[in-house]
Amino acid sequence: MTDASGRQGSPSNVRHLADAIRKVRLAEAERADVVVELRDAERARLDLLADELRGVFAEVPEDDDQFVAQIDTGSQPRFWIDMTSFVSMARDRRTYRFLKDTRLGRTVILETADLDDMADCVMHYVAERIIERDRALEGDWLLRRAAAQAETPRRERRRIGREPAVEAPTVVAPATAVAPTGWIVAAFLAGILVGVVALLAYAWVHVGG
């Protein structure tokens, strides 16, 4: 068998695309198996950390819902402590990294290969968050109490302003009470006097005339 260049070849040297595809798929499957194994190794180490902290999260107050304490199943397993902090494995798959997302970016709280050290760090972080929440609740309570105390005098002033004024009883002086009767008597006497004067004037005119 002679190829285009004039060299003789055997059927074993013939290349088939199907064989190449099969080899590529086998290589990808092997790499996928390695990735799965690595992911499973990360998940196993995070499970160990979660087991160490199970008692800590069990003591969190029931009304405190800020903690997650769950391992997600994404491409890179993460043990979420709360909505902004989590523990993941470094590239060596043996080092724990405690990370927290803040407004200034992602920060590393602790990076260690020791399981106990990481568990202690997470426990102290949980304790600090609980104390911060209690302080915030106490501050809110103090603000509400101060606002209520400031509102009470305003309500009292508004209530007093709406009440009708109570008038003092009027005391009538005795002279004022008898004054109308005295005027009547004086007017009556004045009328009699005028009549007498008029009669005398009439008699004087007619008798004298």
PDB file of C-alpha atoms in Angstrom, residues 63-199:
ATOM      1  CA  ASP A  63     -34.778  33.030  68.677  1.00  0.00           C
ATOM      2  CA  ASP A  64     -31.371  33.704  67.072  1.00  0.00           C
ATOM      3  CA  ASP A  65     -31.682  32.804  63.385  1.00  0.00           C
ATOM      4  CA  GLN A  66     -28.534  34.471  62.055  1.00  0.00           C
ATOM      5  CA  PHE A  67     -26.540  31.224  61.747  1.00  0.00           C
ATOM      6  CA  VAL A  68     -26.703  28.715  58.883  1.00  0.00           C
ATOM      7  CA  ALA A  69     -24.360  25.856  59.943  1.00  0.00           C
ATOM      8  CA  GLN A  70     -24.712  23.915  56.679  1.00  0.00           C
ATOM      9  CA  ILE A  71     -22.381  22.528  54.006  1.00  0.00           C
ATOM     10  CA  ASP A  72     -23.368  23.341  50.436  1.00  0.00           C
ATOM     11  CA  THR A  73     -22.924  20.889  47.561  1.00  0.00           C
ATOM     12  CA  GLY A  74     -21.431  23.212  44.949  1.00  0.00           C
ATOM     13  CA  SER A  75     -18.291  22.759  42.901  1.00  0.00           C
ATOM     14  CA  GLN A  76     -16.285  23.887  45.931  1.00  0.00           C
ATOM     15  CA  PRO A  77     -17.809  22.675  49.190  1.00  0.00           C
ATOM     16  CA  ARG A  78     -18.237  25.332  51.856  1.00  0.00           C
ATOM     17  CA  PHE A  79     -19.326  25.116  55.466  1.00  0.00           C
ATOM     18  CA  TRP A  80     -21.476  28.233  55.944  1.00  0.00           C
ATOM     19  CA  ILE A  81     -21.439  29.711  59.446  1.00  0.00           C
ATOM     20  CA  ASP A  82     -23.798  32.588  58.691  1.00  0.00           C
ATOM     21  CA  MET A  83     -24.850  34.509  55.592  1.00  0.00           C
ATOM     22  CA  THR A  84     -21.449  36.230  55.190  1.00  0.00           C
ATOM     23  CA  SER A  85     -18.869  33.802  56.619  1.00  0.00           C
ATOM     24  CA  PHE A  86     -17.869  30.258  55.705  1.00  0.00           C
ATOM     25  CA  VAL A  87     -15.062  27.697  55.967  1.00  0.00           C
ATOM     26  CA  SER A  88     -13.565  26.130  52.849  1.00  0.00           C
ATOM     27  CA  MET A  89     -10.474  24.105  52.048  1.00  0.00           C
ATOM     28  CA  ALA A  90      -7.309  25.564  50.526  1.00  0.00           C
ATOM     29  CA  ARG A  91      -5.765  24.213  47.337  1.00  0.00           C
ATOM     30  CA  ASP A  92      -3.824  21.577  49.244  1.00  0.00           C
ATOM     31  CA  ARG A  93      -7.189  20.141  50.411  1.00  0.00           C
ATOM     32  CA  ARG A  94      -5.823  19.907  53.960  1.00  0.00           C
ATOM     33  CA  THR A  95      -5.844  23.522  55.184  1.00  0.00           C
ATOM     34  CA  TYR A  96      -9.015  25.103  56.549  1.00  0.00           C
ATOM     35  CA  ARG A  97      -9.734  28.718  55.568  1.00  0.00           C
ATOM     36  CA  PHE A  98     -12.263  30.758  57.566  1.00  0.00           C
ATOM     37  CA  LEU A  99     -13.428  33.600  55.304  1.00  0.00           C
ATOM     38  CA  LYS A 100     -15.878  36.462  55.737  1.00  0.00           C
ATOM     39  CA  ASP A 101     -17.400  38.796  53.141  1.00  0.00           C
ATOM     40  CA  THR A 102     -17.487  42.445  54.219  1.00  0.00           C
ATOM     41  CA  ARG A 103     -18.199  45.780  52.565  1.00  0.00           C
ATOM     42  CA  LEU A 104     -14.443  46.162  52.084  1.00  0.00           C
ATOM     43  CA  GLY A 105     -14.070  42.753  50.436  1.00  0.00           C
ATOM     44  CA  ARG A 106     -13.372  39.192  51.528  1.00  0.00           C
ATOM     45  CA  THR A 107     -11.111  38.782  54.543  1.00  0.00           C
ATOM     46  CA  VAL A 108      -9.423  35.713  56.022  1.00  0.00           C
ATOM     47  CA  ILE A 109     -10.218  35.226  59.708  1.00  0.00           C
ATOM     48  CA  LEU A 110      -8.056  32.130  60.161  1.00  0.00           C
ATOM     49  CA  GLU A 111      -6.118  29.690  57.993  1.00  0.00           C
ATOM     50  CA  THR A 112      -4.919  26.504  59.647  1.00  0.00           C
ATOM     51  CA  ALA A 113      -4.591  22.777  59.054  1.00  0.00           C
ATOM     52  CA  ASP A 114      -5.513  21.994  62.673  1.00  0.00           C
ATOM     53  CA  LEU A 115      -9.131  20.959  63.092  1.00  0.00           C
ATOM     54  CA  ASP A 116      -9.310  21.931  66.768  1.00  0.00           C
ATOM     55  CA  ASP A 117      -7.914  25.411  66.137  1.00  0.00           C
ATOM     56  CA  MET A 118     -10.484  26.061  63.424  1.00  0.00           C
ATOM     57  CA  ALA A 119     -13.324  24.744  65.589  1.00  0.00           C
ATOM     58  CA  ASP A 120     -12.254  27.031  68.462  1.00  0.00           C
ATOM     59  CA  CYS A 121     -12.072  30.039  66.130  1.00  0.00           C
ATOM     60  CA  VAL A 122     -15.553  29.416  64.748  1.00  0.00           C
ATOM     61  CA  MET A 123     -16.936  28.936  68.279  1.00  0.00           C
ATOM     62  CA  HIS A 124     -15.517  32.310  69.424  1.00  0.00           C
ATOM     63  CA  TYR A 125     -16.906  33.944  66.289  1.00  0.00           C
ATOM     64  CA  VAL A 126     -20.377  32.567  67.047  1.00  0.00           C
ATOM     65  CA  ALA A 127     -20.118  33.799  70.647  1.00  0.00           C
ATOM     66  CA  GLU A 128     -19.136  37.297  69.490  1.00  0.00           C
ATOM     67  CA  ARG A 129     -22.042  37.446  67.049  1.00  0.00           C
ATOM     68  CA  ILE A 130     -24.511  36.427  69.769  1.00  0.00           C
ATOM     69  CA  ILE A 131     -23.175  39.140  72.118  1.00  0.00           C
ATOM     70  CA  GLU A 132     -23.371  41.738  69.335  1.00  0.00           C
ATOM     71  CA  ARG A 133     -26.988  40.772  68.674  1.00  0.00           C
ATOM     72  CA  ASP A 134     -27.884  41.021  72.379  1.00  0.00           C
ATOM     73  CA  ARG A 135     -26.302  44.466  72.579  1.00  0.00           C
ATOM     74  CA  ALA A 136     -28.182  45.608  69.500  1.00  0.00           C
ATOM     75  CA  LEU A 137     -31.475  44.382  70.952  1.00  0.00           C
ATOM     76  CA  GLU A 138     -30.744  46.081  74.274  1.00  0.00           C
ATOM     77  CA  GLY A 139     -29.903  49.318  72.473  1.00  0.00           C
ATOM     78  CA  ASP A 140     -33.179  49.161  70.557  1.00  0.00           C
ATOM     79  CA  TRP A 141     -35.054  48.586  73.808  1.00  0.00           C
ATOM     80  CA  LEU A 142     -33.369  51.583  75.457  1.00  0.00           C
ATOM     81  CA  LEU A 143     -34.207  53.787  72.482  1.00  0.00           C
ATOM     82  CA  ARG A 144     -37.858  52.711  72.557  1.00  0.00           C
ATOM     83  CA  ARG A 145     -38.014  53.313  76.314  1.00  0.00           C
ATOM     84  CA  ALA A 146     -36.475  56.773  75.992  1.00  0.00           C
ATOM     85  CA  ALA A 147     -38.891  57.624  73.183  1.00  0.00           C
ATOM     86  CA  ALA A 148     -41.836  56.457  75.291  1.00  0.00           C
ATOM     87  CA  GLN A 149     -40.692  58.559  78.249  1.00  0.00           C
ATOM     88  CA  ALA A 150     -40.331  61.595  76.010  1.00  0.00           C
ATOM     89  CA  GLU A 151     -43.785  61.027  74.514  1.00  0.00           C
ATOM     90  CA  THR A 152     -45.567  60.813  77.896  1.00  0.00           C
ATOM     91  CA  PRO A 153     -45.199  64.548  78.809  1.00  0.00           C
ATOM     92  CA  ARG A 154     -46.421  65.481  75.310  1.00  0.00           C
ATOM     93  CA  ARG A 155     -49.549  63.380  75.746  1.00  0.00           C
ATOM     94  CA  GLU A 156     -50.121  64.931  79.175  1.00  0.00           C
ATOM     95  CA  ARG A 157     -49.801  68.443  77.750  1.00  0.00           C
ATOM     96  CA  ARG A 158     -52.177  67.651  74.897  1.00  0.00           C
ATOM     97  CA  ARG A 159     -54.674  66.116  77.347  1.00  0.00           C
ATOM     98  CA  ILE A 160     -54.546  69.133  79.633  1.00  0.00           C
ATOM     99  CA  GLY A 161     -54.986  71.484  76.674  1.00  0.00           C
ATOM    100  CA  ARG A 162     -58.160  69.687  75.629  1.00  0.00           C
ATOM    101  CA  GLU A 163     -59.782  69.850  79.111  1.00  0.00           C
ATOM    102  CA  PRO A 164     -62.219  72.839  79.654  1.00  0.00           C
ATOM    103  CA  ALA A 165     -61.097  75.426  82.154  1.00  0.00           C
ATOM    104  CA  VAL A 166     -62.902  75.295  85.509  1.00  0.00           C
ATOM    105  CA  GLU A 167     -64.312  78.725  86.375  1.00  0.00           C
ATOM    106  CA  ALA A 168     -64.136  79.908  89.938  1.00  0.00           C
ATOM    107  CA  PRO A 169     -67.516  80.487  91.630  1.00  0.00           C
ATOM    108  CA  THR A 170     -68.698  84.094  91.461  1.00  0.00           C
ATOM    109  CA  VAL A 171     -69.272  85.683  94.843  1.00  0.00           C
ATOM    110  CA  VAL A 172     -71.871  88.488  94.732  1.00  0.00           C
ATOM    111  CA  ALA A 173     -71.252  91.278  97.169  1.00  0.00           C
ATOM    112  CA  PRO A 174     -74.217  92.249  99.394  1.00  0.00           C
ATOM    113  CA  ALA A 175     -74.161  95.830  98.131  1.00  0.00           C
ATOM    114  CA  THR A 176     -74.378  94.629  94.533  1.00  0.00           C
ATOM    115  CA  ALA A 177     -77.248  92.315  95.410  1.00  0.00           C
ATOM    116  CA  VAL A 178     -79.371  95.131  96.991  1.00  0.00           C
ATOM    117  CA  ALA A 179     -78.356  97.796  94.537  1.00  0.00           C
ATOM    118  CA  PRO A 180     -81.327  97.312  92.178  1.00  0.00           C
ATOM    119  CA  THR A 181     -83.827  97.670  95.080  1.00  0.00           C
ATOM    120  CA  GLY A 182     -82.210 100.913  96.307  1.00  0.00           C
ATOM    121  CA  TRP A 183     -82.433 102.459  92.843  1.00  0.00           C
ATOM    122  CA  ILE A 184     -86.118 101.637  92.647  1.00  0.00           C
ATOM    123  CA  VAL A 185     -86.820 103.262  96.016  1.00  0.00           C
ATOM    124  CA  ALA A 186     -84.796 106.342  95.080  1.00  0.00           C
ATOM    125  CA  ALA A 187     -86.630 106.698  91.763  1.00  0.00           C
ATOM    126  CA  PHE A 188     -90.002 106.344  93.535  1.00  0.00           C
ATOM    127  CA  LEU A 189     -89.131 109.015  96.103  1.00  0.00           C
ATOM    128  CA  ALA A 190     -87.818 111.289  93.360  1.00  0.00           C
ATOM    129  CA  GLY A 191     -91.139 110.920  91.481  1.00  0.00           C
ATOM    130  CA  ILE A 192     -93.109 111.852  94.621  1.00  0.00           C
ATOM    131  CA  LEU A 193     -90.900 114.855  95.230  1.00  0.00           C
ATOM    132  CA  VAL A 194     -91.325 116.035  91.640  1.00  0.00           C
ATOM    133  CA  GLY A 195     -95.116 115.665  91.970  1.00  0.00           C
ATOM    134  CA  VAL A 196     -95.200 117.645  95.206  1.00  0.00           C
ATOM    135  CA  VAL A 197     -93.128 120.426  93.682  1.00  0.00           C
ATOM    136  CA  ALA A 198     -95.380 120.511  90.640  1.00  0.00           C
ATOM    137  CA  LEU A 199     -98.510 120.778  92.812  1.00  0.00           C
TER     138      LEU A 199
END
